Amino acid sequence: MRIDPAITPELVQKHGLTPDEFERIKAILGRSPNYTELGIFSVMWSEHCSYKNTRPLLKGFPTTSDKILVGAGEENAGIIDIGDGLAIAFKIESHNHPSAVEPFQGAATGVGGIIRDIFTMGARPICALNSLRFGELSSPEVRRLFSGVVSGIAHYGNCFGIPTLAGEVYFDKSYEGNPLVNVFCLGVLRHEQIARGAAKGVGNPVFYVGPATGRDGLAGAAFASQDLTEESAEQQRGAVQVGDPFMEKLVMEACLELLATGCVAGIQDMGAAGLTCSTCETAARAGTGIEIDLSKVPQRAPNMTPYEIMLSESQERMLIIVKKGREKEVQTIFDKWDLPWAEVGFVTDTGQMVVKNHGELIVNIPASKLADEAPIYHRTSREPAYLENVRRFTLEKISDTVTPEADLKALLAWHSIASKNWVYRQYDHMVRNGSVVCPGSDSAVVRIKEDSLPLLPDGTFGPRFTEKLIALAVDCNATYVYLDPYEGAKIAVAECARNLACSGAIPLGTTDNLNFGNPHNPEIFYQLKKSVEGLAEGCRAFNAPVTGGNVSLYNQNPNGPIDPTPTVAMVGLIEKWEYVTTQWFKNEGDVIVLLGEVIDSSDPLLGMGGSAYLQRIHGLKTGTPPRLNLDKEKQLHDGLRALIYAGLVMSAHDCSDGGLGVTLAECCISQQIARDTPRLIGATIDLRNSPATRLDALLFGESQSRVVISVNPNKLADAKSEASQRGISFNEIGTVGGDLLTIQSSHRTVTTKLADLHDPWWNAIGRAMN
């Protein structure tokens, strides 16, 4: 016989609920909750599910455009029109705490969860990205976490059969013990195939489909909404789910086939909070009620309690509301795919989420109050004390470089700048034959072809269309955000948009993952608040509205919080194949041009604040980051695209981490023509007319709004004229050719063999891991 524990203040606290929240629950129910109901409120009112500390801030994001079909907060993912009746669904999510506890399964199930968010919308997933943050690789524990996370991402994506096309990886002590694992997925569908997660139609049956429920992943959403300590990690090892990518592939195919029949009234994946979230949210969206019986839910462990069944986050499960009278179609399709299914309940008109077990009433909660009326907090915000010292920093005590060649090599070997090939070589980035630009350039590019789409009811892909080209990038320089949350967040958006522009793409929309520490700390909440303001302003400037995303707070351990990391993923459209542009130099004799100013002389730190150079060479993480003028940045992007569309650009690479020196080196060494076969092509650069007073700032300063392009000399005059008409600074700085990178300046000439640059850049992470 089941005996639930008594509801005590200690038990309430253990569930992450405050006394005031508990009183609010009692007021909603008109009584004290039972143990299962307490657990349900605990997960649904956690930060991970309710955004109770951030919802007021998120309202500041731009979320509308004439292309948005499903907007932020409406469903599991946003959807944007791309023409010809086609649309893309995309979103980014975090699996930070689970990955810190169990790196392989934590990362793997993060990938599985974001894929489900996409096909729940009726879209076929076609590619994935990731954004990762770790401590320094000198630590054996960090190497273990890094290896486990990358292996988990590779395992799930490769087995499922989805290309992982792009990403970013940074290393910093602030992430020691609390890595960030942010995963993104994009899918494709026709407008008429959009599926909704609403429990519509009173009397419609509710089906559970997918593998049986186990005890893995219990209360994972609540675990993700508390500080990460050794004790909490050990206690919550069971909050990490175990994924099966082959099962998910079958579930996806069965769900897409079922959606094509037209018998589905609503569909929702069982992600965070599992069966709890999927039932109450679908009812709340539709303004209906829902009733289920747990005795009908497939269970893979004996004697599971209602608490365990409702809070389990076992993977690869879906909840489907079926039009009454069409139950047989569900059974036929899921039997065909050899997948478990069960009819577990029905839609009601009561507005209540009712859960029974063998007919015994277990849960009776108003669905909308549970899903939509979590308490909202307006936290205190206070500027962090450390920012005063950041603003005081000057270059007076930093001697100019006398070893620029060694500094360049050191920067290229720095793990945050070095090639991430050790990571992406573990991913299948060619599966499904849609990859156009693979990892290693400014943006990935994927083509949308006929078989990218889910089938229509008639068994076809629908009317023919011209293949679409989608560019994708993900970015965030968290050091900038730490040193200036507002400006750093703006730069994160600008760099993402700049990467798309360098690939020939026009931004369509943005999804973000806000990774921060404990919001109860006023200084951390200040970081969060200012970052959101910066992101919002950036997205408005580039007409790239936010279509959804994720908030991940409490990312800290006993040593302190992570650097504030508002990760930005942006998606863009490339209108023609000939516009696709990559970052590496192409032909001997091409002219190298810097679009934008060589250096921002109005910046007292000359672009050195928060720079990779200061961190790597001088061991300093300080100084006001470079300033960003969004109007100037937008003008640069529009002008660059105009040059590309006119056929005047051979290559384009944004100037960011490591400054102009690293950018030029990457243009020379980053092309791979076969496995372990780089194509190295040199450059001779003349910066003798630069106004820079310091060589280190000239080479490694990170002034914003700069792109290095190469141009066929026969088209140079046309390119210069186009740039002049658009008011863009056009600086001819050199030519492509040879086997050296030579940079002349008024200070000295820097000359390095390309092979000596490529080796530390290409192999640094692999050597650290091996």
PDB file of C-alpha atoms in Angstrom, residues 231-496:
ATOM      1  CA  GLU A 231      25.920  17.404  -2.526  1.00  0.00           C
ATOM      2  CA  SER A 232      23.147  18.369  -4.967  1.00  0.00           C
ATOM      3  CA  ALA A 233      24.982  16.698  -7.840  1.00  0.00           C
ATOM      4  CA  GLU A 234      25.272  13.437  -5.924  1.00  0.00           C
ATOM      5  CA  GLN A 235      21.648  13.583  -4.817  1.00  0.00           C
ATOM      6  CA  GLN A 236      20.426  14.347  -8.306  1.00  0.00           C
ATOM      7  CA  ARG A 237      22.416  11.854 -10.317  1.00  0.00           C
ATOM      8  CA  GLY A 238      19.058  10.189 -10.902  1.00  0.00           C
ATOM      9  CA  ALA A 239      17.743  13.448 -12.394  1.00  0.00           C
ATOM     10  CA  VAL A 240      19.850  12.773 -15.495  1.00  0.00           C
ATOM     11  CA  GLN A 241      17.886  10.917 -18.126  1.00  0.00           C
ATOM     12  CA  VAL A 242      19.145   8.104 -20.338  1.00  0.00           C
ATOM     13  CA  GLY A 243      18.554   8.614 -24.051  1.00  0.00           C
ATOM     14  CA  ASP A 244      18.021   6.234 -26.965  1.00  0.00           C
ATOM     15  CA  PRO A 245      18.529   8.026 -30.301  1.00  0.00           C
ATOM     16  CA  PHE A 246      17.355   5.044 -32.333  1.00  0.00           C
ATOM     17  CA  MET A 247      14.075   5.033 -30.413  1.00  0.00           C
ATOM     18  CA  GLU A 248      13.713   8.778 -30.973  1.00  0.00           C
ATOM     19  CA  LYS A 249      14.198   8.319 -34.716  1.00  0.00           C
ATOM     20  CA  LEU A 250      11.330   5.816 -34.764  1.00  0.00           C
ATOM     21  CA  VAL A 251       9.129   8.060 -32.613  1.00  0.00           C
ATOM     22  CA  MET A 252       9.780  11.002 -34.953  1.00  0.00           C
ATOM     23  CA  GLU A 253       8.925   9.049 -38.101  1.00  0.00           C
ATOM     24  CA  ALA A 254       5.768   7.657 -36.501  1.00  0.00           C
ATOM     25  CA  CYS A 255       4.662  11.093 -35.254  1.00  0.00           C
ATOM     26  CA  LEU A 256       5.263  12.785 -38.625  1.00  0.00           C
ATOM     27  CA  GLU A 257       3.356   9.992 -40.371  1.00  0.00           C
ATOM     28  CA  LEU A 258       0.511  10.309 -37.892  1.00  0.00           C
ATOM     29  CA  LEU A 259       0.382  14.105 -38.287  1.00  0.00           C
ATOM     30  CA  ALA A 260       0.014  13.663 -42.053  1.00  0.00           C
ATOM     31  CA  THR A 261      -3.233  11.739 -41.529  1.00  0.00           C
ATOM     32  CA  GLY A 262      -4.934  14.777 -40.009  1.00  0.00           C
ATOM     33  CA  CYS A 263      -6.147  12.793 -37.020  1.00  0.00           C
ATOM     34  CA  VAL A 264      -4.052  14.724 -34.478  1.00  0.00           C
ATOM     35  CA  ALA A 265      -5.762  17.496 -32.512  1.00  0.00           C
ATOM     36  CA  GLY A 266      -2.695  18.329 -30.409  1.00  0.00           C
ATOM     37  CA  ILE A 267       0.805  17.024 -29.756  1.00  0.00           C
ATOM     38  CA  GLN A 268       3.418  17.731 -27.076  1.00  0.00           C
ATOM     39  CA  ASP A 269       6.717  16.120 -26.196  1.00  0.00           C
ATOM     40  CA  MET A 270       7.421  14.995 -22.640  1.00  0.00           C
ATOM     41  CA  GLY A 271      10.519  17.060 -21.970  1.00  0.00           C
ATOM     42  CA  ALA A 272      11.170  18.951 -18.748  1.00  0.00           C
ATOM     43  CA  ALA A 273       8.650  17.813 -16.096  1.00  0.00           C
ATOM     44  CA  GLY A 274       7.631  14.869 -18.292  1.00  0.00           C
ATOM     45  CA  LEU A 275       3.997  13.789 -18.149  1.00  0.00           C
ATOM     46  CA  THR A 276       3.199  16.682 -15.800  1.00  0.00           C
ATOM     47  CA  CYS A 277       4.214  19.396 -18.242  1.00  0.00           C
ATOM     48  CA  SER A 278       2.712  17.788 -21.333  1.00  0.00           C
ATOM     49  CA  THR A 279      -0.709  17.307 -19.756  1.00  0.00           C
ATOM     50  CA  CYS A 280      -1.170  20.627 -17.982  1.00  0.00           C
ATOM     51  CA  GLU A 281       0.351  22.758 -20.770  1.00  0.00           C
ATOM     52  CA  THR A 282      -1.748  21.223 -23.539  1.00  0.00           C
ATOM     53  CA  ALA A 283      -4.902  21.746 -21.482  1.00  0.00           C
ATOM     54  CA  ALA A 284      -3.928  25.312 -20.555  1.00  0.00           C
ATOM     55  CA  ARG A 285      -3.197  26.269 -24.182  1.00  0.00           C
ATOM     56  CA  ALA A 286      -6.603  25.023 -25.298  1.00  0.00           C
ATOM     57  CA  GLY A 287      -8.536  26.323 -22.288  1.00  0.00           C
ATOM     58  CA  THR A 288      -9.766  22.796 -21.627  1.00  0.00           C
ATOM     59  CA  GLY A 289      -9.156  20.159 -18.982  1.00  0.00           C
ATOM     60  CA  ILE A 290      -7.487  16.772 -19.177  1.00  0.00           C
ATOM     61  CA  GLU A 291      -7.907  13.517 -17.283  1.00  0.00           C
ATOM     62  CA  ILE A 292      -5.485  10.593 -17.337  1.00  0.00           C
ATOM     63  CA  ASP A 293      -5.144   7.303 -15.482  1.00  0.00           C
ATOM     64  CA  LEU A 294      -1.592   6.370 -14.521  1.00  0.00           C
ATOM     65  CA  SER A 295      -2.399   2.657 -14.430  1.00  0.00           C
ATOM     66  CA  LYS A 296      -2.588   2.842 -18.230  1.00  0.00           C
ATOM     67  CA  VAL A 297       0.832   4.516 -18.618  1.00  0.00           C
ATOM     68  CA  PRO A 298       3.514   2.027 -19.774  1.00  0.00           C
ATOM     69  CA  GLN A 299       6.029   1.583 -16.934  1.00  0.00           C
ATOM     70  CA  ARG A 300       9.384  -0.118 -17.082  1.00  0.00           C
ATOM     71  CA  ALA A 301       9.989  -0.289 -13.340  1.00  0.00           C
ATOM     72  CA  PRO A 302       7.809  -2.215 -10.898  1.00  0.00           C
ATOM     73  CA  ASN A 303       5.693  -0.512  -8.242  1.00  0.00           C
ATOM     74  CA  MET A 304       6.218   3.022  -9.526  1.00  0.00           C
ATOM     75  CA  THR A 305       4.366   5.629  -7.488  1.00  0.00           C
ATOM     76  CA  PRO A 306       2.172   8.370  -9.008  1.00  0.00           C
ATOM     77  CA  TYR A 307       4.816  10.882  -7.904  1.00  0.00           C
ATOM     78  CA  GLU A 308       7.488   9.020  -9.875  1.00  0.00           C
ATOM     79  CA  ILE A 309       5.337   8.519 -12.974  1.00  0.00           C
ATOM     80  CA  MET A 310       4.276  12.160 -13.140  1.00  0.00           C
ATOM     81  CA  LEU A 311       7.752  13.604 -12.529  1.00  0.00           C
ATOM     82  CA  SER A 312       9.849  11.152 -14.531  1.00  0.00           C
ATOM     83  CA  GLU A 313      11.718  12.660 -17.474  1.00  0.00           C
ATOM     84  CA  SER A 314      12.331   9.394 -19.293  1.00  0.00           C
ATOM     85  CA  GLN A 315      13.180  10.226 -22.878  1.00  0.00           C
ATOM     86  CA  GLU A 316      11.600   9.819 -26.308  1.00  0.00           C
ATOM     87  CA  ARG A 317       7.984  10.069 -25.075  1.00  0.00           C
ATOM     88  CA  MET A 318       5.134  12.084 -26.594  1.00  0.00           C
ATOM     89  CA  LEU A 319       1.575  12.975 -25.642  1.00  0.00           C
ATOM     90  CA  ILE A 320      -0.906  13.064 -28.521  1.00  0.00           C
ATOM     91  CA  ILE A 321      -4.513  14.250 -28.477  1.00  0.00           C
ATOM     92  CA  VAL A 322      -6.373  12.361 -31.195  1.00  0.00           C
ATOM     93  CA  LYS A 323      -9.650  13.255 -32.877  1.00  0.00           C
ATOM     94  CA  LYS A 324     -12.336  11.008 -31.455  1.00  0.00           C
ATOM     95  CA  GLY A 325     -13.159   8.064 -33.691  1.00  0.00           C
ATOM     96  CA  ARG A 326      -9.687   7.942 -35.258  1.00  0.00           C
ATOM     97  CA  GLU A 327      -7.906   6.020 -32.508  1.00  0.00           C
ATOM     98  CA  LYS A 328      -7.248   3.094 -34.837  1.00  0.00           C
ATOM     99  CA  GLU A 329      -4.900   5.197 -36.962  1.00  0.00           C
ATOM    100  CA  VAL A 330      -2.642   5.799 -33.974  1.00  0.00           C
ATOM    101  CA  GLN A 331      -2.571   2.111 -33.173  1.00  0.00           C
ATOM    102  CA  THR A 332      -1.868   1.114 -36.776  1.00  0.00           C
ATOM    103  CA  ILE A 333       0.988   3.565 -37.303  1.00  0.00           C
ATOM    104  CA  PHE A 334       2.706   2.983 -33.972  1.00  0.00           C
ATOM    105  CA  ASP A 335       2.380  -0.783 -34.343  1.00  0.00           C
ATOM    106  CA  LYS A 336       3.946  -0.434 -37.798  1.00  0.00           C
ATOM    107  CA  TRP A 337       6.954   1.317 -36.248  1.00  0.00           C
ATOM    108  CA  ASP A 338       7.022  -1.246 -33.431  1.00  0.00           C
ATOM    109  CA  LEU A 339       6.518   1.462 -30.809  1.00  0.00           C
ATOM    110  CA  PRO A 340       4.627   1.327 -27.519  1.00  0.00           C
ATOM    111  CA  TRP A 341       1.388   3.296 -27.286  1.00  0.00           C
ATOM    112  CA  ALA A 342      -1.433   3.551 -24.805  1.00  0.00           C
ATOM    113  CA  GLU A 343      -4.693   5.431 -24.565  1.00  0.00           C
ATOM    114  CA  VAL A 344      -4.337   7.014 -21.122  1.00  0.00           C
ATOM    115  CA  GLY A 345      -7.079   9.630 -20.868  1.00  0.00           C
ATOM    116  CA  PHE A 346      -9.318  12.195 -22.531  1.00  0.00           C
ATOM    117  CA  VAL A 347      -9.952  15.922 -22.891  1.00  0.00           C
ATOM    118  CA  THR A 348     -12.540  17.471 -20.568  1.00  0.00           C
ATOM    119  CA  ASP A 349     -14.320  20.806 -20.268  1.00  0.00           C
ATOM    120  CA  THR A 350     -13.518  21.260 -16.572  1.00  0.00           C
ATOM    121  CA  GLY A 351     -10.269  23.230 -16.888  1.00  0.00           C
ATOM    122  CA  GLN A 352      -8.782  20.763 -14.402  1.00  0.00           C
ATOM    123  CA  MET A 353      -5.730  18.517 -14.693  1.00  0.00           C
ATOM    124  CA  VAL A 354      -7.065  15.306 -13.172  1.00  0.00           C
ATOM    125  CA  VAL A 355      -4.798  12.320 -12.550  1.00  0.00           C
ATOM    126  CA  LYS A 356      -6.099   8.984 -11.356  1.00  0.00           C
ATOM    127  CA  ASN A 357      -4.383   5.704 -10.582  1.00  0.00           C
ATOM    128  CA  HIS A 358      -6.504   2.576 -10.914  1.00  0.00           C
ATOM    129  CA  GLY A 359      -9.494   4.889 -10.589  1.00  0.00           C
ATOM    130  CA  GLU A 360      -8.254   6.531  -7.382  1.00  0.00           C
ATOM    131  CA  LEU A 361      -8.096  10.349  -7.594  1.00  0.00           C
ATOM    132  CA  ILE A 362      -4.470  11.429  -7.139  1.00  0.00           C
ATOM    133  CA  VAL A 363      -4.242  14.943  -8.603  1.00  0.00           C
ATOM    134  CA  ASN A 364      -6.873  17.611  -9.175  1.00  0.00           C
ATOM    135  CA  ILE A 365      -5.342  20.978 -10.121  1.00  0.00           C
ATOM    136  CA  PRO A 366      -6.582  23.883 -12.291  1.00  0.00           C
ATOM    137  CA  ALA A 367      -4.457  23.417 -15.441  1.00  0.00           C
ATOM    138  CA  SER A 368      -4.051  27.079 -16.357  1.00  0.00           C
ATOM    139  CA  LYS A 369      -3.082  28.151 -12.850  1.00  0.00           C
ATOM    140  CA  LEU A 370      -0.431  25.429 -12.774  1.00  0.00           C
ATOM    141  CA  ALA A 371       0.932  26.133 -16.260  1.00  0.00           C
ATOM    142  CA  ASP A 372       0.505  29.886 -16.591  1.00  0.00           C
ATOM    143  CA  GLU A 373       0.158  31.443 -13.158  1.00  0.00           C
ATOM    144  CA  ALA A 374       3.402  30.661 -11.415  1.00  0.00           C
ATOM    145  CA  PRO A 375       4.525  33.496  -9.147  1.00  0.00           C
ATOM    146  CA  ILE A 376       6.461  36.225 -10.916  1.00  0.00           C
ATOM    147  CA  TYR A 377       9.362  37.925  -9.135  1.00  0.00           C
ATOM    148  CA  HIS A 378      10.885  41.313  -9.817  1.00  0.00           C
ATOM    149  CA  ARG A 379      14.336  40.805  -8.371  1.00  0.00           C
ATOM    150  CA  THR A 380      16.564  43.535  -7.008  1.00  0.00           C
ATOM    151  CA  SER A 381      19.262  44.692  -9.405  1.00  0.00           C
ATOM    152  CA  ARG A 382      22.591  46.233  -8.390  1.00  0.00           C
ATOM    153  CA  GLU A 383      25.607  47.030 -10.522  1.00  0.00           C
ATOM    154  CA  PRO A 384      28.444  44.630  -9.645  1.00  0.00           C
ATOM    155  CA  ALA A 385      31.222  46.204  -7.599  1.00  0.00           C
ATOM    156  CA  TYR A 386      33.936  44.743  -9.843  1.00  0.00           C
ATOM    157  CA  LEU A 387      32.844  46.936 -12.768  1.00  0.00           C
ATOM    158  CA  GLU A 388      34.400  49.980 -11.126  1.00  0.00           C
ATOM    159  CA  ASN A 389      37.859  48.429 -11.440  1.00  0.00           C
ATOM    160  CA  VAL A 390      37.075  47.270 -14.981  1.00  0.00           C
ATOM    161  CA  ARG A 391      36.359  50.845 -16.035  1.00  0.00           C
ATOM    162  CA  ARG A 392      39.505  52.130 -14.332  1.00  0.00           C
ATOM    163  CA  PHE A 393      41.773  49.880 -16.362  1.00  0.00           C
ATOM    164  CA  THR A 394      44.145  51.570 -18.813  1.00  0.00           C
ATOM    165  CA  LEU A 395      46.960  50.382 -21.056  1.00  0.00           C
ATOM    166  CA  GLU A 396      49.575  52.471 -19.254  1.00  0.00           C
ATOM    167  CA  LYS A 397      51.184  49.559 -17.443  1.00  0.00           C
ATOM    168  CA  ILE A 398      50.855  47.131 -20.373  1.00  0.00           C
ATOM    169  CA  SER A 399      54.012  47.263 -22.447  1.00  0.00           C
ATOM    170  CA  ASP A 400      53.609  46.987 -26.201  1.00  0.00           C
ATOM    171  CA  THR A 401      54.493  43.672 -27.779  1.00  0.00           C
ATOM    172  CA  VAL A 402      58.065  42.975 -28.818  1.00  0.00           C
ATOM    173  CA  THR A 403      57.298  39.382 -29.845  1.00  0.00           C
ATOM    174  CA  PRO A 404      54.309  39.694 -32.207  1.00  0.00           C
ATOM    175  CA  GLU A 405      55.086  36.438 -34.059  1.00  0.00           C
ATOM    176  CA  ALA A 406      55.120  34.472 -30.798  1.00  0.00           C
ATOM    177  CA  ASP A 407      51.998  36.271 -29.595  1.00  0.00           C
ATOM    178  CA  LEU A 408      50.134  35.380 -32.788  1.00  0.00           C
ATOM    179  CA  LYS A 409      51.049  31.719 -32.435  1.00  0.00           C
ATOM    180  CA  ALA A 410      50.058  31.760 -28.769  1.00  0.00           C
ATOM    181  CA  LEU A 411      46.670  33.235 -29.606  1.00  0.00           C
ATOM    182  CA  LEU A 412      46.054  30.716 -32.372  1.00  0.00           C
ATOM    183  CA  ALA A 413      46.887  27.922 -29.917  1.00  0.00           C
ATOM    184  CA  TRP A 414      44.645  29.355 -27.176  1.00  0.00           C
ATOM    185  CA  HIS A 415      41.855  26.840 -26.782  1.00  0.00           C
ATOM    186  CA  SER A 416      39.066  29.397 -27.141  1.00  0.00           C
ATOM    187  CA  ILE A 417      40.470  30.508 -30.536  1.00  0.00           C
ATOM    188  CA  ALA A 418      42.120  27.310 -31.786  1.00  0.00           C
ATOM    189  CA  SER A 419      40.387  25.166 -34.390  1.00  0.00           C
ATOM    190  CA  LYS A 420      37.560  23.087 -32.919  1.00  0.00           C
ATOM    191  CA  ASN A 421      38.194  20.215 -35.343  1.00  0.00           C
ATOM    192  CA  TRP A 422      38.790  17.835 -32.401  1.00  0.00           C
ATOM    193  CA  VAL A 423      35.139  18.460 -31.569  1.00  0.00           C
ATOM    194  CA  TYR A 424      33.419  18.552 -34.931  1.00  0.00           C
ATOM    195  CA  ARG A 425      35.339  15.630 -36.429  1.00  0.00           C
ATOM    196  CA  GLN A 426      33.387  13.484 -33.977  1.00  0.00           C
ATOM    197  CA  TYR A 427      30.113  14.734 -35.479  1.00  0.00           C
ATOM    198  CA  ASP A 428      28.558  13.538 -38.712  1.00  0.00           C
ATOM    199  CA  HIS A 429      28.045  16.802 -40.550  1.00  0.00           C
ATOM    200  CA  MET A 430      27.233  15.310 -43.971  1.00  0.00           C
ATOM    201  CA  VAL A 431      24.318  12.967 -43.178  1.00  0.00           C
ATOM    202  CA  ARG A 432      21.107  13.705 -45.186  1.00  0.00           C
ATOM    203  CA  ASN A 433      23.208  15.278 -47.956  1.00  0.00           C
ATOM    204  CA  GLY A 434      22.081  18.822 -47.261  1.00  0.00           C
ATOM    205  CA  SER A 435      25.292  20.362 -45.915  1.00  0.00           C
ATOM    206  CA  VAL A 436      26.679  23.127 -48.119  1.00  0.00           C
ATOM    207  CA  VAL A 437      29.195  24.805 -45.776  1.00  0.00           C
ATOM    208  CA  CYS A 438      30.387  22.516 -42.988  1.00  0.00           C
ATOM    209  CA  PRO A 439      32.025  23.459 -39.662  1.00  0.00           C
ATOM    210  CA  GLY A 440      35.048  25.703 -39.988  1.00  0.00           C
ATOM    211  CA  SER A 441      33.733  28.881 -41.625  1.00  0.00           C
ATOM    212  CA  ASP A 442      31.871  31.909 -40.272  1.00  0.00           C
ATOM    213  CA  SER A 443      28.462  30.261 -40.701  1.00  0.00           C
ATOM    214  CA  ALA A 444      27.245  26.820 -41.585  1.00  0.00           C
ATOM    215  CA  VAL A 445      24.969  26.571 -44.605  1.00  0.00           C
ATOM    216  CA  VAL A 446      22.377  23.848 -45.210  1.00  0.00           C
ATOM    217  CA  ARG A 447      20.148  23.406 -48.233  1.00  0.00           C
ATOM    218  CA  ILE A 448      16.450  22.669 -47.990  1.00  0.00           C
ATOM    219  CA  LYS A 449      15.625  20.131 -50.640  1.00  0.00           C
ATOM    220  CA  GLU A 450      12.502  18.129 -51.347  1.00  0.00           C
ATOM    221  CA  ASP A 451      13.200  15.271 -48.951  1.00  0.00           C
ATOM    222  CA  SER A 452      13.926  17.720 -46.132  1.00  0.00           C
ATOM    223  CA  LEU A 453      10.166  18.033 -45.725  1.00  0.00           C
ATOM    224  CA  PRO A 454       7.687  15.777 -43.947  1.00  0.00           C
ATOM    225  CA  LEU A 455       5.332  13.940 -46.287  1.00  0.00           C
ATOM    226  CA  LEU A 456       1.879  15.315 -47.006  1.00  0.00           C
ATOM    227  CA  PRO A 457      -1.293  13.184 -46.606  1.00  0.00           C
ATOM    228  CA  ASP A 458      -1.075  12.101 -50.262  1.00  0.00           C
ATOM    229  CA  GLY A 459       2.375  10.614 -49.630  1.00  0.00           C
ATOM    230  CA  THR A 460       4.248  13.284 -51.610  1.00  0.00           C
ATOM    231  CA  PHE A 461       6.477  16.169 -50.585  1.00  0.00           C
ATOM    232  CA  GLY A 462       4.083  18.613 -52.241  1.00  0.00           C
ATOM    233  CA  PRO A 463       4.671  21.132 -55.042  1.00  0.00           C
ATOM    234  CA  ARG A 464       8.197  21.488 -56.367  1.00  0.00           C
ATOM    235  CA  PHE A 465      10.216  24.496 -55.212  1.00  0.00           C
ATOM    236  CA  THR A 466      13.597  26.078 -55.724  1.00  0.00           C
ATOM    237  CA  GLU A 467      15.980  24.751 -53.094  1.00  0.00           C
ATOM    238  CA  LYS A 468      16.495  27.120 -50.173  1.00  0.00           C
ATOM    239  CA  LEU A 469      19.816  27.876 -48.489  1.00  0.00           C
ATOM    240  CA  ILE A 470      19.808  28.510 -44.740  1.00  0.00           C
ATOM    241  CA  ALA A 471      22.825  29.925 -42.886  1.00  0.00           C
ATOM    242  CA  LEU A 472      23.264  29.362 -39.160  1.00  0.00           C
ATOM    243  CA  ALA A 473      25.600  30.756 -36.524  1.00  0.00           C
ATOM    244  CA  VAL A 474      25.857  30.772 -32.737  1.00  0.00           C
ATOM    245  CA  ASP A 475      27.892  33.270 -30.723  1.00  0.00           C
ATOM    246  CA  CYS A 476      28.631  34.867 -27.382  1.00  0.00           C
ATOM    247  CA  ASN A 477      31.825  36.394 -26.052  1.00  0.00           C
ATOM    248  CA  ALA A 478      31.012  35.939 -22.366  1.00  0.00           C
ATOM    249  CA  THR A 479      34.111  37.874 -21.269  1.00  0.00           C
ATOM    250  CA  TYR A 480      32.655  40.973 -22.922  1.00  0.00           C
ATOM    251  CA  VAL A 481      29.329  40.340 -21.170  1.00  0.00           C
ATOM    252  CA  TYR A 482      31.082  39.938 -17.812  1.00  0.00           C
ATOM    253  CA  LEU A 483      32.922  43.230 -18.324  1.00  0.00           C
ATOM    254  CA  ASP A 484      29.894  45.108 -19.686  1.00  0.00           C
ATOM    255  CA  PRO A 485      26.635  43.114 -19.748  1.00  0.00           C
ATOM    256  CA  TYR A 486      24.757  45.521 -21.990  1.00  0.00           C
ATOM    257  CA  GLU A 487      27.483  46.155 -24.548  1.00  0.00           C
ATOM    258  CA  GLY A 488      28.660  42.535 -24.461  1.00  0.00           C
ATOM    259  CA  ALA A 489      25.172  41.234 -25.246  1.00  0.00           C
ATOM    260  CA  LYS A 490      24.829  43.680 -28.136  1.00  0.00           C
ATOM    261  CA  ILE A 491      28.148  42.419 -29.494  1.00  0.00           C
ATOM    262  CA  ALA A 492      26.959  38.798 -29.238  1.00  0.00           C
ATOM    263  CA  VAL A 493      24.010  39.605 -31.507  1.00  0.00           C
ATOM    264  CA  ALA A 494      26.129  41.713 -33.856  1.00  0.00           C
ATOM    265  CA  GLU A 495      28.781  39.032 -34.258  1.00  0.00           C
ATOM    266  CA  CYS A 496      26.147  36.412 -35.016  1.00  0.00           C
TER     267      CYS A 496
END
